[in-house]
């Protein structure tokens, strides 16, 4: 599922963590749970190779997400 479809439902703490830790290889369990709860990929559905999010997801977080949620 594309990030823009679940980003608005993601909890603020997870959004802040993702913005502060751009392109990190691994996500904390709380952030993974927040993403899944918002409708994003669940832990077992994350991209192959152990990457937490896709390059396109990180690009969205860096350039399109708003800091006023």
Coordinates of N, CA, C and O in Angstrom, one line a residue:
X1 N 0.8 -1.2 0.0 CA 0.0 0.0 0.0 C 0.9 1.2 0.0 O 1.9 1.3 0.7
X2 N 0.5 2.2 -0.8 CA 1.3 3.5 -0.9 C 1.2 4.2 0.4 O 0.2 4.3 1.1
X3 N 2.3 4.9 0.8 CA 2.4 5.6 2.1 C 1.4 6.7 2.2 O 0.9 6.9 3.3
X4 N 1.0 7.4 1.1 CA 0.1 8.5 1.3 C -1.3 8.0 1.7 O -2.1 8.7 2.2
X5 N -1.6 6.7 1.6 CA -2.8 6.1 2.0 C -2.9 5.8 3.5 O -4.0 5.7 4.0
X6 N -1.8 5.7 4.1 CA -1.8 5.4 5.6 C -1.1 6.5 6.4 O -1.3 6.5 7.6
X7 N -0.4 7.4 5.8 CA 0.4 8.4 6.6 C -0.5 9.3 7.5 O -0.2 9.5 8.6
X8 N -1.6 9.7 7.0 CA -2.5 10.6 7.8 C -3.0 9.9 9.0 O -3.3 10.6 10.0
X9 N -3.1 8.6 9.0 CA -3.6 7.8 10.2 C -2.5 7.4 11.1 O -2.8 6.8 12.2
X10 N -1.3 7.6 10.8 CA -0.1 7.3 11.6 C -0.1 8.2 12.8 O -0.3 9.4 12.7
X11 N 0.2 7.6 14.0 CA 0.3 8.4 15.2 C 1.5 9.4 15.1 O 2.5 9.1 14.4
X12 N 1.3 10.5 15.8 CA 2.3 11.6 15.7 C 3.7 11.2 16.2 O 4.7 11.5 15.6
X13 N 3.8 10.3 17.2 CA 5.1 9.9 17.7 C 5.9 9.1 16.6 O 7.1 9.3 16.5
X14 N 5.2 8.3 15.9 CA 5.8 7.5 14.8 C 6.2 8.4 13.7 O 7.3 8.3 13.1
X15 N 5.4 9.4 13.4 CA 5.7 10.3 12.3 C 7.0 11.1 12.7 O 7.9 11.3 11.9
X16 N 7.1 11.6 13.9 CA 8.2 12.4 14.3 C 9.5 11.5 14.3 O 10.5 11.9 13.9
X17 N 9.4 10.2 14.8 CA 10.5 9.4 14.8 C 11.0 9.2 13.3 O 12.2 9.2 13.1
X18 N 10.1 8.9 12.4 CA 10.5 8.7 11.0 C 11.2 9.9 10.4 O 12.1 9.8 9.7
X19 N 10.6 11.1 10.7 CA 11.2 12.3 10.2 C 12.6 12.6 10.8 O 13.5 13.1 10.1
X20 N 12.8 12.2 12.0 CA 14.1 12.4 12.7 C 15.2 11.4 12.3 O 16.3 11.5 12.6
X21 N 14.7 10.2 11.8 CA 15.6 9.1 11.5 C 15.4 8.7 10.1 O 15.3 7.5 9.8
X22 N 15.5 9.6 9.2 CA 15.3 9.4 7.7 C 16.2 8.2 7.2 O 17.4 8.2 7.5
X23 N 15.6 7.4 6.5 CA 16.3 6.3 5.7 C 17.0 5.3 6.6 O 17.9 4.6 6.2
X24 N 16.6 5.2 7.9 CA 17.2 4.2 8.7 C 16.8 2.8 8.2 O 15.8 2.6 7.6
X25 N 17.7 1.8 8.5 CA 17.5 0.5 8.0 C 16.5 -0.3 8.8 O 15.8 -1.2 8.3
X26 N 16.4 0.0 10.1 CA 15.4 -0.8 10.9 C 14.6 0.2 11.7 O 15.0 1.2 12.2
X27 N 13.3 -0.2 11.9 CA 12.4 0.6 12.7 C 12.2 0.0 14.0 O 12.1 -1.2 14.1
X28 N 12.0 0.8 15.0 CA 11.7 0.3 16.4 C 10.3 -0.4 16.3 O 9.4 -0.1 15.5
X29 N 10.1 -1.3 17.2 CA 8.8 -2.1 17.2 C 7.6 -1.2 17.3 O 6.6 -1.4 16.7
X30 N 7.7 -0.1 18.1 CA 6.6 0.8 18.3 C 6.2 1.5 17.0 O 5.0 1.7 16.7
X31 N 7.2 1.9 16.2 CA 7.0 2.5 14.9 C 6.4 1.5 14.0 O 5.4 1.8 13.2
X32 N 6.9 0.3 13.9 CA 6.4 -0.7 13.0 C 4.9 -1.0 13.4 O 4.1 -1.1 12.5
X33 N 4.6 -1.1 14.7 CA 3.2 -1.3 15.1 C 2.3 -0.1 14.7 O 1.2 -0.3 14.2
X34 N 2.8 1.1 14.8 CA 2.1 2.3 14.4 C 1.8 2.3 13.0 O 0.6 2.6 12.5
X35 N 2.7 1.9 12.1 CA 2.5 1.8 10.7 C 1.5 0.8 10.4 O 0.5 1.1 9.6
X36 N 1.6 -0.4 11.0 CA 0.6 -1.4 10.7 C -0.8 -1.0 11.2 O -1.8 -1.2 10.5
X37 N -0.9 -0.4 12.4 CA -2.2 0.1 12.9 C -2.8 1.2 12.0 O -4.0 1.3 11.9
X38 N -2.0 1.9 11.3 CA -2.5 3.0 10.4 C -2.9 2.4 9.0 O -3.4 3.2 8.2
X39 N -2.6 1.2 8.8 CA -3.0 0.6 7.5 C -1.8 0.3 6.6 O -2.0 -0.1 5.4
X40 N -0.6 0.6 7.1 CA 0.6 0.4 6.3 C 1.1 -1.0 6.3 O 0.4 -1.9 6.9
X41 N 2.2 -1.3 5.8 CA 2.7 -2.7 5.8 C 3.0 -3.2 7.2 O 3.5 -2.5 8.0
X42 N 2.6 -4.5 7.4 CA 2.9 -5.1 8.7 C 4.4 -5.6 8.6 O 5.0 -5.7 7.6
X43 N 4.9 -6.0 9.7 CA 6.3 -6.4 9.8 C 6.7 -7.5 8.8 O 7.7 -7.4 8.1
X44 N 5.8 -8.5 8.6 CA 6.1 -9.5 7.6 C 5.9 -9.1 6.2 O 6.3 -9.8 5.3
X45 N 5.3 -7.9 6.0 CA 5.1 -7.4 4.6 C 6.1 -6.4 4.2 O 5.9 -5.8 3.1
X46 N 7.0 -6.1 5.0 CA 8.0 -5.0 4.7 C 8.8 -5.5 3.5 O 9.0 -6.7 3.3
X47 N 9.4 -4.6 2.7 CA 10.2 -4.9 1.5 C 11.3 -5.9 1.8 O 11.8 -5.9 2.9
X48 N 11.6 -6.7 0.8 CA 12.7 -7.7 1.0 C 14.0 -7.1 1.3 O 14.3 -5.9 1.1
X49 N 14.9 -7.8 1.9 CA 16.2 -7.3 2.3 C 16.3 -6.7 3.6 O 17.3 -6.1 4.0
X50 N 15.2 -6.7 4.4 CA 15.2 -6.2 5.7 C 14.9 -4.7 5.7 O 14.9 -4.1 6.8
X51 N 14.8 -4.0 4.6 CA 14.5 -2.6 4.5 C 13.2 -2.3 5.2 O 12.2 -3.0 5.0
X52 N 13.2 -1.3 6.0 CA 12.0 -0.9 6.8 C 10.9 -0.3 5.8 O 9.8 -0.7 5.9
X53 N 11.3 0.6 5.0 CA 10.4 1.2 4.1 C 11.1 1.3 2.7 O 12.3 1.3 2.6
X54 N 10.3 1.6 1.7 CA 10.9 1.7 0.3 C 11.5 3.1 0.2 O 11.3 4.0 0.9
X55 N 12.4 3.2 -0.9 CA 13.0 4.5 -1.2 C 11.9 5.6 -1.4 O 12.0 6.7 -1.0
X56 N 10.8 5.2 -2.1 CA 9.7 6.1 -2.4 C 9.0 6.5 -1.1 O 8.6 7.7 -0.9
X57 N 8.9 5.6 -0.1 CA 8.3 5.9 1.2 C 9.2 7.0 1.9 O 8.6 8.0 2.4
X58 N 10.5 6.8 1.9 CA 11.4 7.7 2.5 C 11.4 9.1 1.8 O 11.4 10.1 2.5
X59 N 11.3 9.0 0.5 CA 11.2 10.3 -0.3 C 9.9 11.1 0.1 O 10.0 12.3 0.3
X60 N 8.8 10.4 0.3 CA 7.6 11.0 0.7 C 7.8 11.6 2.1 O 7.4 12.8 2.3
X61 N 8.3 10.9 3.0 CA 8.5 11.4 4.4 C 9.4 12.6 4.4 O 9.1 13.6 5.1
X62 N 10.4 12.6 3.6 CA 11.3 13.7 3.6 C 10.8 14.9 2.9 O 11.0 16.1 3.3
X63 N 10.0 14.8 1.8 CA 9.6 15.9 1.0 C 8.1 16.2 1.0 O 7.8 17.4 0.7
X64 N 7.3 15.3 1.3 CA 5.8 15.5 1.2 C 5.1 15.6 2.5 O 4.0 16.2 2.6
X65 N 5.6 14.9 3.5 CA 4.9 14.9 4.8 C 4.9 16.3 5.4 O 5.9 17.0 5.3
X66 N 3.9 16.7 6.0 CA 3.8 18.0 6.7 C 4.1 17.8 8.2 O 3.7 16.9 8.8
X67 N 4.8 18.8 8.7 CA 5.1 18.8 10.1 C 3.9 19.2 11.0 O 4.0 19.0 12.2
X68 N 2.9 19.8 10.4 CA 1.7 20.1 11.2 C 0.7 19.1 10.9 O 0.0 19.1 9.9
X69 N 0.6 18.1 11.8 CA -0.3 17.0 11.6 C -1.5 17.1 12.5 O -1.7 17.0 13.5

